[in-house]
Each structure stands twice: as structure tokens, then as C-alpha cells.
């Protein structure tokens, strides 16, 4: 075990003990994000990204104890990724080096509306994240584990995500459907992990696709479909983002919604990831679902006004959005 890895485990042990002792001031929420590390080649530059990585960076900016598990190549991009994560306040000691594979790279084209289309290299280092004892131990000690769907394309990383999902006290699944390599069915890898999430997040297109997979709510109005899928999957919180129309969240108490925020869009890369981070951090801190949802919508909208996936937060500008 490396010194950095030991510090990660000790940090979670300290947080767990502090929470058990119920101090007057609650410790920061502890979040383990796991999945793909890649560089997005955008029209205005090359940016470090990957949905779970973006969540980890935004969670750190929001004051969470943010740990990230992934794999990079033994190359300049991989070393740069680790440095950037650490500079952003993310504990990157669980980022592994995959021998013989390069750090992930994505070509991204952004259209006039700011929407992105991706071409993702395969295989990449993040296809081989190993379920070490330390990774699973941190998953068990964290307040929650966050993962997406793209990293499920590689069996080694998929197995690691499944092991962490089983160990986690709470699990956040950000369904982010992307093209998979030949021979990999999105439904086959995504559907087994849909049930019993603490937070299950998707956009409107993904809601339609997942509902069709399961035969739920065909032809039903959006909020009714959301509730039906919530009941079917037994998610504590099922949230759907609706682009400029905001977002909606289903719980046992019904559906709450947050209206959209009008902004000048630079690009939408990372907007949904920042939304996810703010929602999760808010809920872990005890915010009401409607409060956390509104704050997440504001942050996601603000991120869309900036180039790249993880701009440094401007608290005043974000709060000013209405």
C-alpha cells in the first residue's frame, strides 16, 4: 500500500469516527467517484474530463472529501491528469496505472447550440480499473459511491464498479448513455445496476430509453412516467434533467421540479456532471430534495456558460442565477 493510499483510508476512518461521535459541526461528506479518465479535444482546446472525474472535481469545489478511482496510461497525459486532480483538491491516490494502455482520449464536436458529439478511443487505460482491497474498502467507508455507464464497457472496470456498488452504503448512478464498442450492449451493462440506487440520474432521452427497456409508463405524461419508473427501480431519488427546462426529481413523496435558468451557453460539456455533484453534496448535507435540485440546476446552468467541464466555481455568479 502506498503512503498516499494509506492516507486515503485513514482519512475515511477519521471521517467515519467523526460522524459516529456526532460533533457539533458535521464533517464534509465523503464521496468516491469511479470511472473514466480522458481528455476531451474540444474546438477551443484540450480539457481533462470524463463524467465521474468531473463529478469528483465539482464535489471537491463544493467542499466534499472527494476521492477518485480510475486508471491512466504510463504516459504524459496520465501524469498530467493526476497532477490536475490533486491541484483541484481531489484525492487521486486510487488512480491506477494500466500497463500497455494509453490514457483515454475523446474527439468532441460542439454544434451551434452548444451540444456535444463524442468519438471515444477504445480500448483505453480506464477500461482496466482493478477492484483492489483498498478501492473496495474506501467504497465501503465513503458516504456514497458515484459511477456512470460509459466505464461499464470494459469488463475489468465494470467488475470493479459492481464490487464498489455492492460495498457502498449509498450509490449514485448517473446514466450517461454513449456509443459502446462493438459487441457491448448498453442495456446489458446498464440495466443490472439500475435498481436500488440512492440517486439515479438521467436526461429525458435516457428516461425514454430506460422506460422502454423495462416496459414502464409507455405513453404516460412525463411526471407520471417518472414516478412509475421510480417505483419500478426502487430508487430513493430518481432525477431527470430537462435541458433549458430545468429538472425534476421523484421521491416517495412525489415529484418536485426546478425551472430552467436562461443563460448564454458556451458548451454543455460537464454541465450535467456539475449538476450531479451539487445534488449529491446537497442531499448528503441534509438539504430538502427541492432545495438541492434548485441549487444543482443553477450550478449546471452556470457551468454551461463556461468552456470546459470543470471551471472554477464563482459562488456569486452562481447564486445570482434565477
Short mmCIF file of C-alpha atoms in Angstrom, two decimals:
data_model
loop_
_atom_site.label_atom_id
_atom_site.label_comp_id
_atom_site.label_asym_id
_atom_site.label_seq_id
_atom_site.Cartn_x
_atom_site.Cartn_y
_atom_site.Cartn_z
CA UNK A 1 0.00 0.00 0.00
CA UNK A 2 1.47 3.37 -0.99
CA UNK A 3 1.70 6.27 1.52
CA UNK A 4 -0.94 8.17 -0.48
CA UNK A 5 -3.27 5.17 -0.45
CA UNK A 6 -2.82 4.76 3.29
CA UNK A 7 -3.68 8.43 3.81
CA UNK A 8 -6.88 7.92 1.81
CA UNK A 9 -8.00 5.03 4.01
CA UNK A 10 -7.04 6.85 7.19
CA UNK A 11 -8.93 9.96 6.07
CA UNK A 12 -12.10 7.93 5.62
CA UNK A 13 -11.58 6.27 9.00
CA UNK A 14 -11.30 9.69 10.65
CA UNK A 15 -14.45 10.92 8.89
CA UNK A 16 -16.37 7.79 9.86
CA UNK A 17 -15.35 8.15 13.51
CA UNK A 18 -16.21 11.85 13.50
CA UNK A 19 -19.67 11.09 12.15
CA UNK A 20 -20.22 8.39 14.77
CA UNK A 21 -19.36 10.86 17.53
CA UNK A 22 -21.93 13.36 16.14
CA UNK A 23 -19.84 16.54 16.51
CA UNK A 24 -21.48 19.98 16.68
CA UNK A 25 -20.20 20.73 13.17
CA UNK A 26 -20.75 17.89 10.74
CA UNK A 27 -17.70 16.71 8.76
CA UNK A 28 -17.72 17.19 5.00
CA UNK A 29 -19.50 14.47 3.02
CA UNK A 30 -17.17 11.80 1.67
CA UNK A 31 -17.67 10.78 -1.95
CA UNK A 32 -15.87 8.15 -4.04
CA UNK A 33 -16.27 8.68 -7.79
CA UNK A 34 -15.14 5.87 -10.06
CA UNK A 35 -14.84 5.55 -13.84
CA UNK A 36 -13.28 7.01 -16.95
CA UNK A 37 -10.35 9.43 -17.14
CA UNK A 38 -9.97 11.03 -20.55
CA UNK A 39 -9.04 14.16 -22.41
CA UNK A 40 -11.72 15.90 -24.46
CA UNK A 41 -10.46 17.52 -27.66
CA UNK A 42 -12.86 20.47 -27.99
CA UNK A 43 -12.90 23.24 -30.60
CA UNK A 44 -11.36 25.64 -28.07
CA UNK A 45 -8.74 23.33 -26.60
CA UNK A 46 -8.00 20.02 -24.91
CA UNK A 47 -9.57 19.53 -21.48
CA UNK A 48 -9.29 16.83 -18.84
CA UNK A 49 -12.66 15.13 -18.40
CA UNK A 50 -14.75 12.02 -18.01
CA UNK A 51 -18.12 12.22 -16.26
CA UNK A 52 -17.11 10.70 -12.88
CA UNK A 53 -13.88 12.71 -12.89
CA UNK A 54 -15.87 15.88 -13.47
CA UNK A 55 -18.19 14.95 -10.59
CA UNK A 56 -15.15 14.44 -8.35
CA UNK A 57 -13.70 17.86 -9.22
CA UNK A 58 -17.00 19.67 -8.71
CA UNK A 59 -17.62 17.81 -5.44
CA UNK A 60 -14.21 18.94 -4.17
CA UNK A 61 -15.03 22.54 -5.09
CA UNK A 62 -18.27 22.17 -3.13
CA UNK A 63 -16.34 21.21 -0.01
CA UNK A 64 -16.73 17.43 -0.08
CA UNK A 65 -13.95 14.98 0.75
CA UNK A 66 -13.69 13.82 -2.86
CA UNK A 67 -11.78 10.68 -3.85
CA UNK A 68 -11.42 9.44 -7.40
CA UNK A 69 -10.68 5.90 -8.62
CA UNK A 70 -9.70 5.28 -12.23
CA UNK A 71 -6.77 4.22 -14.41
CA UNK A 72 -4.45 6.16 -16.71
CA UNK A 73 -1.62 5.16 -19.01
CA UNK A 74 2.06 5.39 -18.18
CA UNK A 75 2.25 8.48 -20.34
CA UNK A 76 2.39 12.27 -20.20
CA UNK A 77 -1.39 12.64 -20.29
CA UNK A 78 -1.82 10.23 -17.39
CA UNK A 79 0.72 12.03 -15.23
CA UNK A 80 -0.86 15.36 -16.14
CA UNK A 81 -4.31 14.05 -15.19
CA UNK A 82 -3.12 13.04 -11.72
CA UNK A 83 -1.43 16.40 -11.16
CA UNK A 84 -4.54 18.29 -12.25
CA UNK A 85 -6.80 16.24 -9.99
CA UNK A 86 -4.59 16.85 -6.98
CA UNK A 87 -4.38 20.57 -7.78
CA UNK A 88 -8.20 20.64 -7.87
CA UNK A 89 -8.38 19.22 -4.34
CA UNK A 90 -9.31 15.66 -5.36
CA UNK A 91 -7.66 12.70 -3.63
CA UNK A 92 -6.20 10.86 -6.64
CA UNK A 93 -4.34 8.14 -4.75
CA UNK A 94 -6.72 5.49 -6.13
CA UNK A 95 -5.88 6.36 -9.74
CA UNK A 96 -4.05 3.30 -11.10
CA UNK A 97 -1.62 2.92 -13.99
CA UNK A 98 -2.71 0.42 -16.65
CA UNK A 99 0.32 -1.08 -18.33
CA UNK A 100 0.23 -1.19 -22.13
CA UNK A 101 -2.77 1.14 -22.49
CA UNK A 102 -2.91 4.85 -23.16
CA UNK A 103 -4.77 7.48 -21.19
CA UNK A 104 -8.26 7.98 -22.61
CA UNK A 105 -8.84 10.50 -25.40
CA UNK A 106 -12.05 11.78 -26.96
CA UNK A 107 -12.67 13.89 -30.04
CA UNK A 108 -15.60 16.18 -29.35
CA UNK A 109 -17.54 18.32 -31.85
CA UNK A 110 -19.80 21.05 -30.42
CA UNK A 111 -22.65 22.28 -32.62
CA UNK A 112 -24.12 25.78 -32.86
CA UNK A 113 -26.47 25.05 -29.94
CA UNK A 114 -23.55 24.07 -27.71
CA UNK A 115 -24.38 20.36 -27.75
CA UNK A 116 -21.50 17.89 -27.97
CA UNK A 117 -20.96 14.75 -30.08
CA UNK A 118 -18.14 12.41 -28.99
CA UNK A 119 -15.79 9.91 -30.65
CA UNK A 120 -14.23 7.86 -27.84
CA UNK A 121 -10.98 5.89 -28.21
CA UNK A 122 -11.17 2.20 -27.31
CA UNK A 123 -9.55 0.46 -25.54
CA UNK A 124 -8.17 2.97 -23.04
CA UNK A 125 -6.49 2.73 -19.65
CA UNK A 126 -9.76 3.40 -17.81
CA UNK A 127 -11.13 0.11 -19.18
CA UNK A 128 -8.88 -1.69 -16.67
CA UNK A 129 -9.57 -0.25 -13.23
CA UNK A 130 -8.90 -3.06 -10.76
CA UNK A 131 -11.02 -3.82 -7.68
CA UNK A 132 -8.16 -3.71 -5.18
CA UNK A 133 -8.90 -4.24 -1.49
CA UNK A 134 -8.21 -0.56 -0.91
CA UNK A 135 -10.66 0.63 -3.57
CA UNK A 136 -13.44 -1.57 -2.16
CA UNK A 137 -12.58 -0.52 1.42
CA UNK A 138 -12.87 3.15 0.51
CA UNK A 139 -16.19 2.45 -1.24
CA UNK A 140 -17.46 0.86 1.97
CA UNK A 141 -16.26 3.76 4.15
CA UNK A 142 -17.47 6.63 1.95
CA UNK A 143 -20.86 8.26 2.38
CA UNK A 144 -21.62 7.33 -1.22
CA UNK A 145 -20.12 5.98 -4.43
CA UNK A 146 -20.77 7.75 -7.75
CA UNK A 147 -20.43 5.99 -11.11
CA UNK A 148 -21.72 6.30 -14.66
CA UNK A 149 -22.38 3.93 -17.52
CA UNK A 150 -19.57 4.50 -20.05
CA UNK A 151 -16.96 2.80 -17.85
CA UNK A 152 -19.10 -0.35 -17.87
CA UNK A 153 -17.92 -1.07 -21.43
CA UNK A 154 -14.75 -2.83 -20.15
CA UNK A 155 -15.29 -5.96 -18.05
CA UNK A 156 -12.45 -5.24 -15.58
CA UNK A 157 -13.73 -1.77 -14.75
CA UNK A 158 -17.34 -2.98 -14.80
CA UNK A 159 -16.46 -5.65 -12.24
CA UNK A 160 -14.79 -3.02 -10.07
CA UNK A 161 -17.84 -0.77 -10.26
CA UNK A 162 -20.10 -3.69 -9.31
CA UNK A 163 -17.86 -4.54 -6.33
CA UNK A 164 -17.89 -0.92 -5.16
CA UNK A 165 -21.66 -0.68 -5.72
CA UNK A 166 -22.18 -3.71 -3.51
CA UNK A 167 -19.93 -2.31 -0.77
CA UNK A 168 -21.27 1.25 -0.82
CA UNK A 169 -23.73 2.44 1.84
CA UNK A 170 -25.29 4.70 -0.82
CA UNK A 171 -24.89 4.60 -4.58
CA UNK A 172 -25.32 7.30 -7.23
CA UNK A 173 -25.72 6.11 -10.83
CA UNK A 174 -25.52 8.84 -13.46
CA UNK A 175 -26.87 7.10 -16.54
CA UNK A 176 -24.93 8.75 -19.35
CA UNK A 177 -25.60 6.61 -22.42
CA UNK A 178 -22.84 6.80 -25.02
CA UNK A 179 -21.95 4.61 -28.02
CA UNK A 180 -20.30 1.38 -26.86
CA UNK A 181 -17.66 -0.72 -28.65
CA UNK A 182 -18.88 -3.43 -30.99
CA UNK A 183 -20.25 -6.38 -29.06
CA UNK A 184 -21.18 -4.36 -25.95
CA UNK A 185 -24.91 -3.75 -25.45
CA UNK A 186 -25.69 -0.62 -23.39
CA UNK A 187 -28.77 -2.31 -21.97
CA UNK A 188 -26.87 -5.45 -20.93
CA UNK A 189 -24.33 -3.49 -18.87
CA UNK A 190 -26.58 -0.70 -17.58
CA UNK A 191 -29.82 -2.45 -16.63
CA UNK A 192 -28.36 -4.70 -13.87
CA UNK A 193 -27.23 -1.60 -11.93
CA UNK A 194 -30.42 0.44 -12.20
CA UNK A 195 -32.22 -0.90 -9.15
CA UNK A 196 -31.89 0.26 -5.55
CA UNK A 197 -29.84 3.40 -6.18
CA UNK A 198 -29.82 6.20 -3.64
CA UNK A 199 -29.73 8.66 -6.56
CA UNK A 200 -30.42 7.60 -10.14
CA UNK A 201 -29.90 10.39 -12.68
CA UNK A 202 -30.68 10.54 -16.40
CA UNK A 203 -31.77 13.01 -19.07
CA UNK A 204 -35.09 12.94 -20.93
CA UNK A 205 -33.81 10.76 -23.79
CA UNK A 206 -32.34 8.29 -21.32
CA UNK A 207 -35.61 8.26 -19.36
CA UNK A 208 -37.44 7.25 -22.54
CA UNK A 209 -34.88 4.57 -23.40
CA UNK A 210 -34.73 3.04 -19.93
CA UNK A 211 -38.53 3.13 -19.62
CA UNK A 212 -38.81 1.32 -22.97
CA UNK A 213 -36.31 -1.32 -21.83
CA UNK A 214 -38.46 -2.05 -18.79
CA UNK A 215 -41.87 -1.54 -20.40
CA UNK A 216 -42.75 1.18 -17.90
CA UNK A 217 -45.16 4.07 -18.50
CA UNK A 218 -45.40 3.87 -22.27
CA UNK A 219 -47.45 6.87 -23.42
CA UNK A 220 -47.73 8.27 -19.88
CA UNK A 221 -47.14 12.01 -19.16
CA UNK A 222 -43.53 12.80 -18.11
CA UNK A 223 -44.13 13.16 -14.35
CA UNK A 224 -46.28 10.02 -14.22
CA UNK A 225 -43.62 8.09 -16.13
CA UNK A 226 -41.00 9.40 -13.72
CA UNK A 227 -42.99 8.15 -10.72
CA UNK A 228 -43.70 4.79 -12.33
CA UNK A 229 -40.00 4.25 -13.08
CA UNK A 230 -39.12 5.42 -9.56
CA UNK A 231 -41.42 2.78 -8.11
CA UNK A 232 -40.17 0.10 -10.51
CA UNK A 233 -36.48 0.66 -9.76
CA UNK A 234 -36.82 1.46 -6.03
CA UNK A 235 -34.52 4.45 -6.30
CA UNK A 236 -34.68 6.77 -3.31
CA UNK A 237 -34.24 9.74 -5.66
CA UNK A 238 -34.84 9.48 -9.41
CA UNK A 239 -33.87 12.71 -11.17
CA UNK A 240 -34.30 13.71 -14.79
CA UNK A 241 -32.59 16.73 -16.32
CA UNK A 242 -34.62 18.62 -18.92
CA UNK A 243 -32.02 20.93 -20.51
CA UNK A 244 -33.27 24.53 -20.57
CA UNK A 245 -36.49 23.44 -18.81
CA UNK A 246 -34.67 22.53 -15.62
CA UNK A 247 -35.03 19.21 -13.82
CA UNK A 248 -37.48 17.01 -11.94
CA UNK A 249 -36.92 14.61 -9.06
CA UNK A 250 -39.16 11.76 -7.90
CA UNK A 251 -39.17 10.50 -4.32
CA UNK A 252 -41.67 8.54 -2.27
CA UNK A 253 -43.35 11.88 -1.58
CA UNK A 254 -43.98 12.62 -5.27
CA UNK A 255 -42.28 14.79 -7.89
CA UNK A 256 -40.53 18.10 -7.26
CA UNK A 257 -39.25 20.30 -10.07
CA UNK A 258 -36.76 23.12 -10.59
CA UNK A 259 -37.30 25.50 -13.50
CA UNK A 260 -34.61 26.11 -16.08
CA UNK A 261 -32.24 29.07 -15.91
CA UNK A 262 -31.73 31.15 -19.05
CA UNK A 263 -28.01 31.54 -19.82
CA UNK A 264 -25.74 32.14 -22.80
CA UNK A 265 -24.30 28.69 -23.48
CA UNK A 266 -20.60 28.30 -24.23
CA UNK A 267 -20.81 24.50 -24.26
CA UNK A 268 -22.75 21.87 -22.32
CA UNK A 269 -19.72 19.69 -21.52
CA UNK A 270 -19.67 18.97 -17.80
CA UNK A 271 -22.96 20.72 -17.07
CA UNK A 272 -24.74 17.51 -16.11
CA UNK A 273 -21.75 16.37 -14.04
CA UNK A 274 -21.72 19.59 -12.01
CA UNK A 275 -25.49 19.20 -11.55
CA UNK A 276 -24.93 15.68 -10.23
CA UNK A 277 -22.19 16.77 -7.82
CA UNK A 278 -24.26 19.62 -6.37
CA UNK A 279 -27.36 17.46 -5.99
CA UNK A 280 -25.44 14.70 -4.21
CA UNK A 281 -23.50 17.04 -1.92
CA UNK A 282 -26.70 18.87 -1.03
CA UNK A 283 -28.61 15.70 -0.22
CA UNK A 284 -25.72 14.34 1.85
CA UNK A 285 -25.73 17.59 3.83
CA UNK A 286 -29.41 17.17 4.60
CA UNK A 287 -30.92 19.67 2.16
CA UNK A 288 -34.51 19.06 1.14
CA UNK A 289 -34.76 17.50 -2.34
CA UNK A 290 -36.32 20.63 -3.86
CA UNK A 291 -33.56 22.82 -2.37
CA UNK A 292 -30.78 20.55 -3.59
CA UNK A 293 -32.41 20.25 -7.02
CA UNK A 294 -32.71 24.02 -7.48
CA UNK A 295 -29.09 24.58 -6.44
CA UNK A 296 -27.93 21.80 -8.78
CA UNK A 297 -29.83 23.39 -11.66
CA UNK A 298 -28.19 26.75 -11.02
CA UNK A 299 -24.70 25.25 -10.96
CA UNK A 300 -25.29 23.16 -14.09
CA UNK A 301 -26.58 26.22 -15.92
CA UNK A 302 -23.62 28.33 -14.84
CA UNK A 303 -21.11 25.65 -15.95
CA UNK A 304 -22.72 25.73 -19.41
CA UNK A 305 -21.70 29.39 -19.69
CA UNK A 306 -18.01 28.48 -19.36
CA UNK A 307 -15.75 26.48 -21.69
CA UNK A 308 -14.68 23.08 -20.43
CA UNK A 309 -16.20 20.70 -17.93
CA UNK A 310 -14.76 21.87 -14.60
CA UNK A 311 -14.39 25.67 -14.44
CA UNK A 312 -13.55 27.14 -11.04
CA UNK A 313 -16.81 27.98 -9.29
CA UNK A 314 -17.83 31.62 -8.98
CA UNK A 315 -20.17 31.50 -5.98
CA UNK A 316 -21.56 34.99 -6.51
CA UNK A 317 -22.31 34.42 -10.20
CA UNK A 318 -23.93 31.06 -9.49
CA UNK A 319 -26.09 32.47 -6.69
CA UNK A 320 -27.18 35.33 -8.93
CA UNK A 321 -28.79 32.97 -11.44
CA UNK A 322 -32.56 32.80 -11.11
#
